[in-house]
Every structure is written in structure tokens, then in C-alpha cells.
PDB file of N, CA, C and O in Angstrom:
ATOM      1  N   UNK X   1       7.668  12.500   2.735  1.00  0.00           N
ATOM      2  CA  UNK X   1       8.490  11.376   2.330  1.00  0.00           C
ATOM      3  C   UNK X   1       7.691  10.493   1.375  1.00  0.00           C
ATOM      4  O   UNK X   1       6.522  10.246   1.673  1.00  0.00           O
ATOM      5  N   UNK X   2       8.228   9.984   0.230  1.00  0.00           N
ATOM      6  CA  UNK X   2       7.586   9.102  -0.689  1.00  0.00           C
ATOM      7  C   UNK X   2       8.530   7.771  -0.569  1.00  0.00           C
ATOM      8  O   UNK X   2       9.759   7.729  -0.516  1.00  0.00           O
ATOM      9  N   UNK X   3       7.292   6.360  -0.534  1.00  0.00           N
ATOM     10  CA  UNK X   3       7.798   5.211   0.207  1.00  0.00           C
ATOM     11  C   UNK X   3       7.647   4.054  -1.137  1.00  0.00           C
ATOM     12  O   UNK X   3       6.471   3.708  -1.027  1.00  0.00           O
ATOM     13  N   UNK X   4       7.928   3.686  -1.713  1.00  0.00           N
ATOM     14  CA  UNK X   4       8.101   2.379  -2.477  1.00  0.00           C
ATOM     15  C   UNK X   4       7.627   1.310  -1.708  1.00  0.00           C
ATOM     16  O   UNK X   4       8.161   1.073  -0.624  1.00  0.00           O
ATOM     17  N   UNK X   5       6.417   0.428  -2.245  1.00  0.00           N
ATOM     18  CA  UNK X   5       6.348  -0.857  -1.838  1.00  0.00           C
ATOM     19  C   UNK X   5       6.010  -1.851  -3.318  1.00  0.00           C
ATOM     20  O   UNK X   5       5.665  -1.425  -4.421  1.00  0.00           O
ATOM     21  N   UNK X   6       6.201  -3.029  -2.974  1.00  0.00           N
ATOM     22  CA  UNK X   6       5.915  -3.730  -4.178  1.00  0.00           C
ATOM     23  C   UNK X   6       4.748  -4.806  -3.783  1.00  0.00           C
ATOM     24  O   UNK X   6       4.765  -5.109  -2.590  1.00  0.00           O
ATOM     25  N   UNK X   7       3.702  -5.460  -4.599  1.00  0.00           N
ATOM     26  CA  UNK X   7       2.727  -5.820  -4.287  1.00  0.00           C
ATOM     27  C   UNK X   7       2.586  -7.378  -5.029  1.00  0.00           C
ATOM     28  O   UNK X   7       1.650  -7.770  -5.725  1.00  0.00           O
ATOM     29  N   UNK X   8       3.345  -7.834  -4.792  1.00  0.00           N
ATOM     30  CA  UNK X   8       3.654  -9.377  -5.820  1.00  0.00           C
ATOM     31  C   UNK X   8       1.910 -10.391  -5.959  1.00  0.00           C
ATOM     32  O   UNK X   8       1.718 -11.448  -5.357  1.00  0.00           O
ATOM     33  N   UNK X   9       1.156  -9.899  -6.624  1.00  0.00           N
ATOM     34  CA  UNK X   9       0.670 -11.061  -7.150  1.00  0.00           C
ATOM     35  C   UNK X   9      -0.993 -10.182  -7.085  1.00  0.00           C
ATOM     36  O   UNK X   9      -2.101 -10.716  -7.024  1.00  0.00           O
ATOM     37  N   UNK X  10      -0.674  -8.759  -7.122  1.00  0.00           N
ATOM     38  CA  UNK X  10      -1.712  -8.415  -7.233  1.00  0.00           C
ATOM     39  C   UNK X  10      -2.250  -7.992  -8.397  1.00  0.00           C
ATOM     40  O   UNK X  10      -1.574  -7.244  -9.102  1.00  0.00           O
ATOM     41  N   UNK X  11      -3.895  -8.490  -8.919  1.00  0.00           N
ATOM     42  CA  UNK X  11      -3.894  -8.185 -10.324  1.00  0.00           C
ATOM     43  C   UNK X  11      -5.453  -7.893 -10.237  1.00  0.00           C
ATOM     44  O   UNK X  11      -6.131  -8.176 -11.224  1.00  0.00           O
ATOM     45  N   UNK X  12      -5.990  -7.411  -9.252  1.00  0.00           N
ATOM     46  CA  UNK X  12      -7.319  -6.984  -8.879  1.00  0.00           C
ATOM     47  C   UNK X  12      -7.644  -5.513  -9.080  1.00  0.00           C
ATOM     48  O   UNK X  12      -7.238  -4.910  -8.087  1.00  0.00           O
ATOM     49  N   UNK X  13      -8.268  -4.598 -10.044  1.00  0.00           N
ATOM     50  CA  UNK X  13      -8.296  -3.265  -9.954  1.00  0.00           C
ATOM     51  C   UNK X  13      -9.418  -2.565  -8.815  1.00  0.00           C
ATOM     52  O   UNK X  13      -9.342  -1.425  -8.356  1.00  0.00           O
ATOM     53  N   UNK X  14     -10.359  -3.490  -8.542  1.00  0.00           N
ATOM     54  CA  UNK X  14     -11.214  -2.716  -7.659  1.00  0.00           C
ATOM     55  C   UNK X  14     -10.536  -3.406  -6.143  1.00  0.00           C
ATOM     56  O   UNK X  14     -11.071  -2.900  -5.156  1.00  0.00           O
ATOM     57  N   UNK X  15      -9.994  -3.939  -5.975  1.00  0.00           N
ATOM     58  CA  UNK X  15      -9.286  -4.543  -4.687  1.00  0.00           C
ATOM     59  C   UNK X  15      -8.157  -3.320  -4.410  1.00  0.00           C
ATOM     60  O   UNK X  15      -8.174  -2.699  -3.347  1.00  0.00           O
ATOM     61  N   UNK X  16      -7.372  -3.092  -5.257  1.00  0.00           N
ATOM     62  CA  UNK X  16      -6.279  -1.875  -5.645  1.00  0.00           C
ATOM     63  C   UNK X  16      -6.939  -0.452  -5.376  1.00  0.00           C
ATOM     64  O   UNK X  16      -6.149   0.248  -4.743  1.00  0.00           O
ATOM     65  N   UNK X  17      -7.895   0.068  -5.600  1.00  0.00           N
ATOM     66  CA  UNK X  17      -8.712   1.231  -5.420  1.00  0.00           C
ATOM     67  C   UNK X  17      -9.184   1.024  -4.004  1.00  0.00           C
ATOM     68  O   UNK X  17      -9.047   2.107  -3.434  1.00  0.00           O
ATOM     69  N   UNK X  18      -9.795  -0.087  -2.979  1.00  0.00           N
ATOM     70  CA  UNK X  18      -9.927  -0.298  -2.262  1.00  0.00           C
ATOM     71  C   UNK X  18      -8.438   0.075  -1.253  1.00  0.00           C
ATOM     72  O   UNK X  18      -8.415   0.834  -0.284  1.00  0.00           O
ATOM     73  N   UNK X  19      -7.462  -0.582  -1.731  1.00  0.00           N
ATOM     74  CA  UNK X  19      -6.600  -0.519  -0.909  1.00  0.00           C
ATOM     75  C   UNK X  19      -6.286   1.001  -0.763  1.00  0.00           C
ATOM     76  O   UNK X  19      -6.153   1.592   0.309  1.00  0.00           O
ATOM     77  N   UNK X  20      -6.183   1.570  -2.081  1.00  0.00           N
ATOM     78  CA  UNK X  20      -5.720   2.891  -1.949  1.00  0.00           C
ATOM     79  C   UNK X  20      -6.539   3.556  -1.408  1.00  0.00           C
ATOM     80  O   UNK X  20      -6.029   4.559  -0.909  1.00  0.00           O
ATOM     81  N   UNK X  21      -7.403   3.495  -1.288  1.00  0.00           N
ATOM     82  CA  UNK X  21      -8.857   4.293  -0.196  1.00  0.00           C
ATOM     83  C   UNK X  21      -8.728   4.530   1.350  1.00  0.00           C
ATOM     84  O   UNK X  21      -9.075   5.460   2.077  1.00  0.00           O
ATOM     85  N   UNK X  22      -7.955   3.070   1.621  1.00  0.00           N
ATOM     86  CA  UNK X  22      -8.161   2.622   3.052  1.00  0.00           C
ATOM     87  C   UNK X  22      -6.725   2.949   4.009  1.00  0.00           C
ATOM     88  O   UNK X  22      -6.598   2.929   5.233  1.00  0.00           O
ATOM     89  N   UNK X  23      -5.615   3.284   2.817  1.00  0.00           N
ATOM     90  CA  UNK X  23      -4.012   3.407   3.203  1.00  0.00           C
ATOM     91  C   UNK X  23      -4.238   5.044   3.114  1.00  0.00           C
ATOM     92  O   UNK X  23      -3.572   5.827   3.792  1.00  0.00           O
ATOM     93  N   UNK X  24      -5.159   5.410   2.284  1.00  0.00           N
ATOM     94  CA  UNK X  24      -5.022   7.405   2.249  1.00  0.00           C
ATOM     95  C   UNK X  24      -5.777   7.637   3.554  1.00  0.00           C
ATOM     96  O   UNK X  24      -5.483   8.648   4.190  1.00  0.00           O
ATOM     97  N   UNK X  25      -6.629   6.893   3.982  1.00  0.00           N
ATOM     98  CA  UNK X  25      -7.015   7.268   5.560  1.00  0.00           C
ATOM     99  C   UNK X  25      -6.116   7.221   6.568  1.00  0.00           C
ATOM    100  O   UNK X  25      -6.457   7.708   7.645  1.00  0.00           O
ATOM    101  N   UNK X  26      -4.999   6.722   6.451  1.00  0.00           N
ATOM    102  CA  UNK X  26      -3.932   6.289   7.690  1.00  0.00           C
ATOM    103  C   UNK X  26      -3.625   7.799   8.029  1.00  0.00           C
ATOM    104  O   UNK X  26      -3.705   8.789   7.303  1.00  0.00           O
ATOM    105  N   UNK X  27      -3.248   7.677   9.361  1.00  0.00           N
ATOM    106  CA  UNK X  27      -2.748   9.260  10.055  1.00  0.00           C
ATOM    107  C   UNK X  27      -1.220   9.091   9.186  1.00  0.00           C
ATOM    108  O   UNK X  27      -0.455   8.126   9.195  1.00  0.00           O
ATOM    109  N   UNK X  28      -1.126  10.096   8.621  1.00  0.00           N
ATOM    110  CA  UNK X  28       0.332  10.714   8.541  1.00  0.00           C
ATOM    111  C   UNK X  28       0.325  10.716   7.024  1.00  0.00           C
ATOM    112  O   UNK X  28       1.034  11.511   6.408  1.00  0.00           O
ATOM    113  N   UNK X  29      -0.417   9.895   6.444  1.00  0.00           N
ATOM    114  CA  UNK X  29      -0.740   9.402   4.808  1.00  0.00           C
ATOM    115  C   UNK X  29      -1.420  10.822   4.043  1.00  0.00           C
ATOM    116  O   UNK X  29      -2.501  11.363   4.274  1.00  0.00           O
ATOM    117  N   UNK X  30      -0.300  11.208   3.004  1.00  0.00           N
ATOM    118  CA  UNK X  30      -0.968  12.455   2.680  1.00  0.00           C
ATOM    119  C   UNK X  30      -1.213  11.635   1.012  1.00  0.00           C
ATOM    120  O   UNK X  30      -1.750  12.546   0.382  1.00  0.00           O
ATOM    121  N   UNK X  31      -1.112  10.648   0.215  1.00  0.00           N
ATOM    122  CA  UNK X  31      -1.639  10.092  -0.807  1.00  0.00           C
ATOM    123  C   UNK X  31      -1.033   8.433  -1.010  1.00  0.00           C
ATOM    124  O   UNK X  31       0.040   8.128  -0.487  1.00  0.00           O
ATOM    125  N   UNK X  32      -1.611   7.701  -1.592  1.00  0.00           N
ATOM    126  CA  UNK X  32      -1.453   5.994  -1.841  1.00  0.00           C
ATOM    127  C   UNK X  32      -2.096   6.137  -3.529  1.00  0.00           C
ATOM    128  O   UNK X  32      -3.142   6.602  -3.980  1.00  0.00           O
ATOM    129  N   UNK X  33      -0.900   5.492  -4.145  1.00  0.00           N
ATOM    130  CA  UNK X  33      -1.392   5.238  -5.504  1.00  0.00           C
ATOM    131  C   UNK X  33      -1.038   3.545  -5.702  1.00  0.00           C
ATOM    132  O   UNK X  33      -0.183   3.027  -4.983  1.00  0.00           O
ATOM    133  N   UNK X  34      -1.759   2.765  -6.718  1.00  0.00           N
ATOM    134  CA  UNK X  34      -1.178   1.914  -7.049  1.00  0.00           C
ATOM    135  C   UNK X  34      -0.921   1.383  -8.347  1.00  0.00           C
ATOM    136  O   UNK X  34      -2.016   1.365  -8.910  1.00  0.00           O
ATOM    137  N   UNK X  35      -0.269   1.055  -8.917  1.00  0.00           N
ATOM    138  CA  UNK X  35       0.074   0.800 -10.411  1.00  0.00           C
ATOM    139  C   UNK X  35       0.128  -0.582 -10.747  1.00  0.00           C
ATOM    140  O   UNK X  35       1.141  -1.276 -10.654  1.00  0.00           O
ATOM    141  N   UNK X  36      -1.228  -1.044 -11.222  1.00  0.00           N
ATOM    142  CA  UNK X  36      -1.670  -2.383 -11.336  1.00  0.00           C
ATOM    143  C   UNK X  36      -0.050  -3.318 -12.428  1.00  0.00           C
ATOM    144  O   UNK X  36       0.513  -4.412 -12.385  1.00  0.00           O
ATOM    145  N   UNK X  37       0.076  -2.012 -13.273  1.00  0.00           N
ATOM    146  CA  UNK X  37       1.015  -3.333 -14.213  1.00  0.00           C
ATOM    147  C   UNK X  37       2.305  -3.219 -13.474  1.00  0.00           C
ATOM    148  O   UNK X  37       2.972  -4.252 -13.431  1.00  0.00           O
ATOM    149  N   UNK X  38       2.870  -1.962 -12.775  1.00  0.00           N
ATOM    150  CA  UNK X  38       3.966  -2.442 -12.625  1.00  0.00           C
ATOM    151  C   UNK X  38       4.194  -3.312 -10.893  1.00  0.00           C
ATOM    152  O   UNK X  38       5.284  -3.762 -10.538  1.00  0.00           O
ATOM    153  N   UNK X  39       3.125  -3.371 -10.175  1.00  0.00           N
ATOM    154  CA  UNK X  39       2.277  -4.236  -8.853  1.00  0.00           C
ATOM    155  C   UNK X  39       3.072  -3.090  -7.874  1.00  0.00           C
ATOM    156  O   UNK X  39       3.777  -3.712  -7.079  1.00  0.00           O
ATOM    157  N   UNK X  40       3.163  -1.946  -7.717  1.00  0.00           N
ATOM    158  CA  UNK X  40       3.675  -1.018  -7.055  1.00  0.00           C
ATOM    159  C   UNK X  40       2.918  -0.195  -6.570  1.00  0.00           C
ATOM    160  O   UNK X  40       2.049   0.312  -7.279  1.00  0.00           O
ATOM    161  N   UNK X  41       3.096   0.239  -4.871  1.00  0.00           N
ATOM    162  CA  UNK X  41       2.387   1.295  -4.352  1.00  0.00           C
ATOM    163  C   UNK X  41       3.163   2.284  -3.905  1.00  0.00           C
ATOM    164  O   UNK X  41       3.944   1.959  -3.011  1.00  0.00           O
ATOM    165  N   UNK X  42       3.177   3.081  -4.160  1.00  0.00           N
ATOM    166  CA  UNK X  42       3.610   4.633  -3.880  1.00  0.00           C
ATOM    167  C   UNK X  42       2.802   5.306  -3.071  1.00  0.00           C
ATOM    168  O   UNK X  42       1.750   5.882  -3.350  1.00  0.00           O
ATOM    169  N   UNK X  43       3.400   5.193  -1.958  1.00  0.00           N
ATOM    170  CA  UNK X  43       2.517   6.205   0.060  1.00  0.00           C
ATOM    171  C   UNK X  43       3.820   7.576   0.109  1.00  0.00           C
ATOM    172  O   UNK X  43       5.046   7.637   0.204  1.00  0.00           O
ATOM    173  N   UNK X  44       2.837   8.386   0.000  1.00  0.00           N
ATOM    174  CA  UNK X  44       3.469   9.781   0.178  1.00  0.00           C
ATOM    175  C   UNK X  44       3.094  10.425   2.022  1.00  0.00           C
ATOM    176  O   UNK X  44       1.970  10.797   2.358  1.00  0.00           O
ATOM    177  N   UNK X  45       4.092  10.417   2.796  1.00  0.00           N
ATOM    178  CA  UNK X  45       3.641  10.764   3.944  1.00  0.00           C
ATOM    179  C   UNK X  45       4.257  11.375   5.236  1.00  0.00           C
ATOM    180  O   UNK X  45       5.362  11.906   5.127  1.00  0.00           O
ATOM    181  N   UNK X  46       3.889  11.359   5.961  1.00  0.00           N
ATOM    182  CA  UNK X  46       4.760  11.859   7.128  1.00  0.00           C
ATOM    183  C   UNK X  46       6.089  10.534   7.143  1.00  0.00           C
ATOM    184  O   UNK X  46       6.029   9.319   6.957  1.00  0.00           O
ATOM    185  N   UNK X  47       7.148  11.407   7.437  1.00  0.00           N
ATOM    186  CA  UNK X  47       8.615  10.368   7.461  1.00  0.00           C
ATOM    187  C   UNK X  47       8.816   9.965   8.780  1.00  0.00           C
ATOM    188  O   UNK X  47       9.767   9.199   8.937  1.00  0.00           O
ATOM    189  N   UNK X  48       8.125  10.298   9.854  1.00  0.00           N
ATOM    190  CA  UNK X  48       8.667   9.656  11.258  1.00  0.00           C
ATOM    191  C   UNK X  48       7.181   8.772  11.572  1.00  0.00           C
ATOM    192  O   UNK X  48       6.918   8.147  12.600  1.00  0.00           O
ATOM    193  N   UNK X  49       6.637   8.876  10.801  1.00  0.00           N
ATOM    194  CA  UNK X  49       5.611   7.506  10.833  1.00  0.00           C
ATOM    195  C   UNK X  49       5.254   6.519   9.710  1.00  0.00           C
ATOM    196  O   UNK X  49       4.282   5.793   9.506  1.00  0.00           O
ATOM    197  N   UNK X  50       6.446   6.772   9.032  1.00  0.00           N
ATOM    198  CA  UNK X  50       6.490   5.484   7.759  1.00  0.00           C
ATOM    199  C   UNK X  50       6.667   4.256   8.303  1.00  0.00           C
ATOM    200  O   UNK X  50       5.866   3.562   7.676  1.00  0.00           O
ATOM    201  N   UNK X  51       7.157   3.644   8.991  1.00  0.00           N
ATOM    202  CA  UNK X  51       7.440   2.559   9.379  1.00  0.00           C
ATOM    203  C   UNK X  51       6.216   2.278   9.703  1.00  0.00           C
ATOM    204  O   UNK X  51       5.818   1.330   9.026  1.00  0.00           O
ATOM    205  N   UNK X  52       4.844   2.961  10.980  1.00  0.00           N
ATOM    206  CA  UNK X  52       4.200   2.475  11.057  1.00  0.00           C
ATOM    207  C   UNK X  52       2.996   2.514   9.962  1.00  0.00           C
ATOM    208  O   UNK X  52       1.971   1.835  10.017  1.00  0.00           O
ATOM    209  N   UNK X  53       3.230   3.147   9.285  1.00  0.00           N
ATOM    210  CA  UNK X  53       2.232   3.283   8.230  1.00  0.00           C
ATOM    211  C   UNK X  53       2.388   2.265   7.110  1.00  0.00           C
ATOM    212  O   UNK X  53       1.479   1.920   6.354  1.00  0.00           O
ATOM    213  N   UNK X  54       3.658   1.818   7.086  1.00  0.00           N
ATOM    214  CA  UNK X  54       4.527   0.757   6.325  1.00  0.00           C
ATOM    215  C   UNK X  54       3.475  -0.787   6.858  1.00  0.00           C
ATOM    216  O   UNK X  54       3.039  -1.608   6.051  1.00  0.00           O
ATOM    217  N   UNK X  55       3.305  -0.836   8.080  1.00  0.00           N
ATOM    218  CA  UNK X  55       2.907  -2.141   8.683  1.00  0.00           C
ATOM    219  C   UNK X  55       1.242  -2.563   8.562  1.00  0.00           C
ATOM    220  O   UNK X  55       0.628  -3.627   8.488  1.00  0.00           O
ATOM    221  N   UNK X  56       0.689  -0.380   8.597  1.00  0.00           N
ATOM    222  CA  UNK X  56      -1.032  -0.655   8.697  1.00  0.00           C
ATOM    223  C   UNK X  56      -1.083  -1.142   7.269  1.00  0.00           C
ATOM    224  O   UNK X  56      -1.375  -2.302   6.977  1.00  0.00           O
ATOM    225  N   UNK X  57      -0.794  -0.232   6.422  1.00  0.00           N
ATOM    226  CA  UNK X  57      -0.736  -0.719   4.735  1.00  0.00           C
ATOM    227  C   UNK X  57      -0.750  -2.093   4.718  1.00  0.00           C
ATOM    228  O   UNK X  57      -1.805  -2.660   4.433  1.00  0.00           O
ATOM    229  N   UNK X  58       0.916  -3.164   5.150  1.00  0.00           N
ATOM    230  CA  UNK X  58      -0.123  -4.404   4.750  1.00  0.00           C
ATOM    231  C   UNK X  58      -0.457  -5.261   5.325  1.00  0.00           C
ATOM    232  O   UNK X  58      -0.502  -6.444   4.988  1.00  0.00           O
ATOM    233  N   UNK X  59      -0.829  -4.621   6.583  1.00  0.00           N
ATOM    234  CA  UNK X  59      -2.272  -5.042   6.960  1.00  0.00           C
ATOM    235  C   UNK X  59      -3.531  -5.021   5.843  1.00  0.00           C
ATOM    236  O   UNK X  59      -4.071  -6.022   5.371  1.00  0.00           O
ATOM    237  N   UNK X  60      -3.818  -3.781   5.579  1.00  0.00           N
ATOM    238  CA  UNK X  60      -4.612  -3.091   4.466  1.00  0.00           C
ATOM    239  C   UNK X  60      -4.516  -4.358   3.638  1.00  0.00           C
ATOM    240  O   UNK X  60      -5.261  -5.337   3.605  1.00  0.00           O
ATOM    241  N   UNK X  61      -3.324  -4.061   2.934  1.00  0.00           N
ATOM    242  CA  UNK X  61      -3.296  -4.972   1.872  1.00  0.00           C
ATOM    243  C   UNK X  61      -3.658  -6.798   1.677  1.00  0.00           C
ATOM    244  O   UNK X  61      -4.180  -7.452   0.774  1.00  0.00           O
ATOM    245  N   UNK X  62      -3.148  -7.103   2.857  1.00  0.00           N
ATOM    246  CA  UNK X  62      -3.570  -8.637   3.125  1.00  0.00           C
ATOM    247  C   UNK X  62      -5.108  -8.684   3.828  1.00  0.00           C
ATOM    248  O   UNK X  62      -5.558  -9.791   4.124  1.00  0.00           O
ATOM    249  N   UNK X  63      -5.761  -7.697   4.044  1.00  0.00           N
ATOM    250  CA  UNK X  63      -6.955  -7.668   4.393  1.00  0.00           C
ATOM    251  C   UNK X  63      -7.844  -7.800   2.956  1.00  0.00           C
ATOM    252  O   UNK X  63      -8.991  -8.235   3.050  1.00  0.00           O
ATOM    253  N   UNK X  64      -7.379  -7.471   1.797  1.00  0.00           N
ATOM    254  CA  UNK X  64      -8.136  -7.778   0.847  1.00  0.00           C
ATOM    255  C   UNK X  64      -7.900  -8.630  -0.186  1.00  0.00           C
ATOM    256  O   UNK X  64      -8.647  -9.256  -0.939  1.00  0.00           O
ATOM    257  N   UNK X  65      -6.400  -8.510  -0.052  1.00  0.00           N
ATOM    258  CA  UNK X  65      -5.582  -9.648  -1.170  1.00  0.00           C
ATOM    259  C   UNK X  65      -4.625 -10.434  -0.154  1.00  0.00           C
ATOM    260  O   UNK X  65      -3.471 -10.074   0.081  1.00  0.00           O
ATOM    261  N   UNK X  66      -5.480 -11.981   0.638  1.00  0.00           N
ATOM    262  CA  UNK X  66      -4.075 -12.576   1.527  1.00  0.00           C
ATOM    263  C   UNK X  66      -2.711 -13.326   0.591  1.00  0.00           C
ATOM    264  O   UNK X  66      -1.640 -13.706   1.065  1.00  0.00           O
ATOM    265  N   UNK X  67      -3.009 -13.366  -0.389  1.00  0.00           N
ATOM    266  CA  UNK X  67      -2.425 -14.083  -1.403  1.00  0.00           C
ATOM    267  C   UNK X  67      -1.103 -13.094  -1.875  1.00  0.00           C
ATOM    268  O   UNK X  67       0.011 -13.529  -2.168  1.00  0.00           O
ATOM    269  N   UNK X  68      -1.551 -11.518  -1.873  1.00  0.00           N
ATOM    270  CA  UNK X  68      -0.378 -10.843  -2.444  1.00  0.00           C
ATOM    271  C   UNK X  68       0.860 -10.972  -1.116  1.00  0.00           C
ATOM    272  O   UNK X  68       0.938 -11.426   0.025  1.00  0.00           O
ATOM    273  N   UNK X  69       1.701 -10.265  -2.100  1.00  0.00           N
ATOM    274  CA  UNK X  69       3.350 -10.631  -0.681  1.00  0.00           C
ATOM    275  C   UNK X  69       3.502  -9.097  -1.172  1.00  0.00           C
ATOM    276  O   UNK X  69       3.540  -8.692  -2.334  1.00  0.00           O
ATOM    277  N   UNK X  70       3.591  -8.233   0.221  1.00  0.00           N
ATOM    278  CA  UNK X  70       4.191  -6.777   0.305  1.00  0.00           C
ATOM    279  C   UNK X  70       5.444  -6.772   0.800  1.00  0.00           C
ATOM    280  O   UNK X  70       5.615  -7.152   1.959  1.00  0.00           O
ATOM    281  N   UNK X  71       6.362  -6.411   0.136  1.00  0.00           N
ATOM    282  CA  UNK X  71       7.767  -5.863   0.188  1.00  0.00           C
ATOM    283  C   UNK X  71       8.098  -4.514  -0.005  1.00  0.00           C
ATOM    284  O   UNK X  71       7.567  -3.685  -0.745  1.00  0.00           O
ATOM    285  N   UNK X  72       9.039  -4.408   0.756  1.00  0.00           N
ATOM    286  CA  UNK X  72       9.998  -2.602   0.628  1.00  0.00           C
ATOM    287  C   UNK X  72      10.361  -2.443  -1.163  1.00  0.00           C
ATOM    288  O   UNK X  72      11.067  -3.339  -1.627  1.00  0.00           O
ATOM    289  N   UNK X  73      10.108  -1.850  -1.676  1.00  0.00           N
ATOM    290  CA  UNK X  73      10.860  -1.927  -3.358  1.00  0.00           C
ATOM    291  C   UNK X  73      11.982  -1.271  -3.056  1.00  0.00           C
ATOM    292  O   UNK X  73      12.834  -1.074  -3.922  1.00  0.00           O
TER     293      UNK X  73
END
């Protein structure tokens, strides 16, 4: 399953590589990309654990950027 999230206010590239490092470790996470200009992450993964993989992510994500706001795209 491939999951859309949006990443409002993130404009950090080594924070972004970080994140994607730390979301491709999640169980069920088979890849995390992120696309600095358009503030979008794309999690490719198991579909009956998106939701929770949905929640570690932004965790993830507010663990390095508390400032960004993660939404469903």
C-alpha cells in the first residue's frame, strides 16, 4: 500500500533524510521518501499496519521538526 502524507512547514533537507531513515525502519515500512518542495512523504507498506505506522511516522516527524503539522494528503 502507498500512503500520502503532507508535511506543512518542513524545509530542512538533512532533518528530511533523517526522517526518512527512521520511518524505513518501522515494521511493515517497505520505503519513506520525502519531497522537500512539494513538503510530501510517500510510506510504501504493509496495508493492515498503516494506520499504525501513520502515528510512529509523526511521531518520527515531530521528533525532529515540532514545528511541522503532519496530515493525511
Amino acid at each position: 500500500m502507498r500512503k500520502k502524507f503532507m508535511l506543512e512547514g518542513l524545509n530542512c533537507a538533512n532533518c528530511a533524510a533523517k526522517i526518512e531513515r527512521d520511518i524505513t525502519k518501522l515494521e511493515g515500512v517497505e520505503s519513506a521518501s520525502i519531497n522537500l518542495m512539494t513538503e510530501k512523504l510517500i510510506v510504501e507498506g504493509a496495508e493492515d499496519m498503516m494506520s499504525q505506522i501513520a502515528i510512529m511516522a509523526e511521531k518520527i516527524v515531530n521528533k525532529y521538526e515540532p514545528e511541522v503539522r503532519f496530515k493525511t494528503a
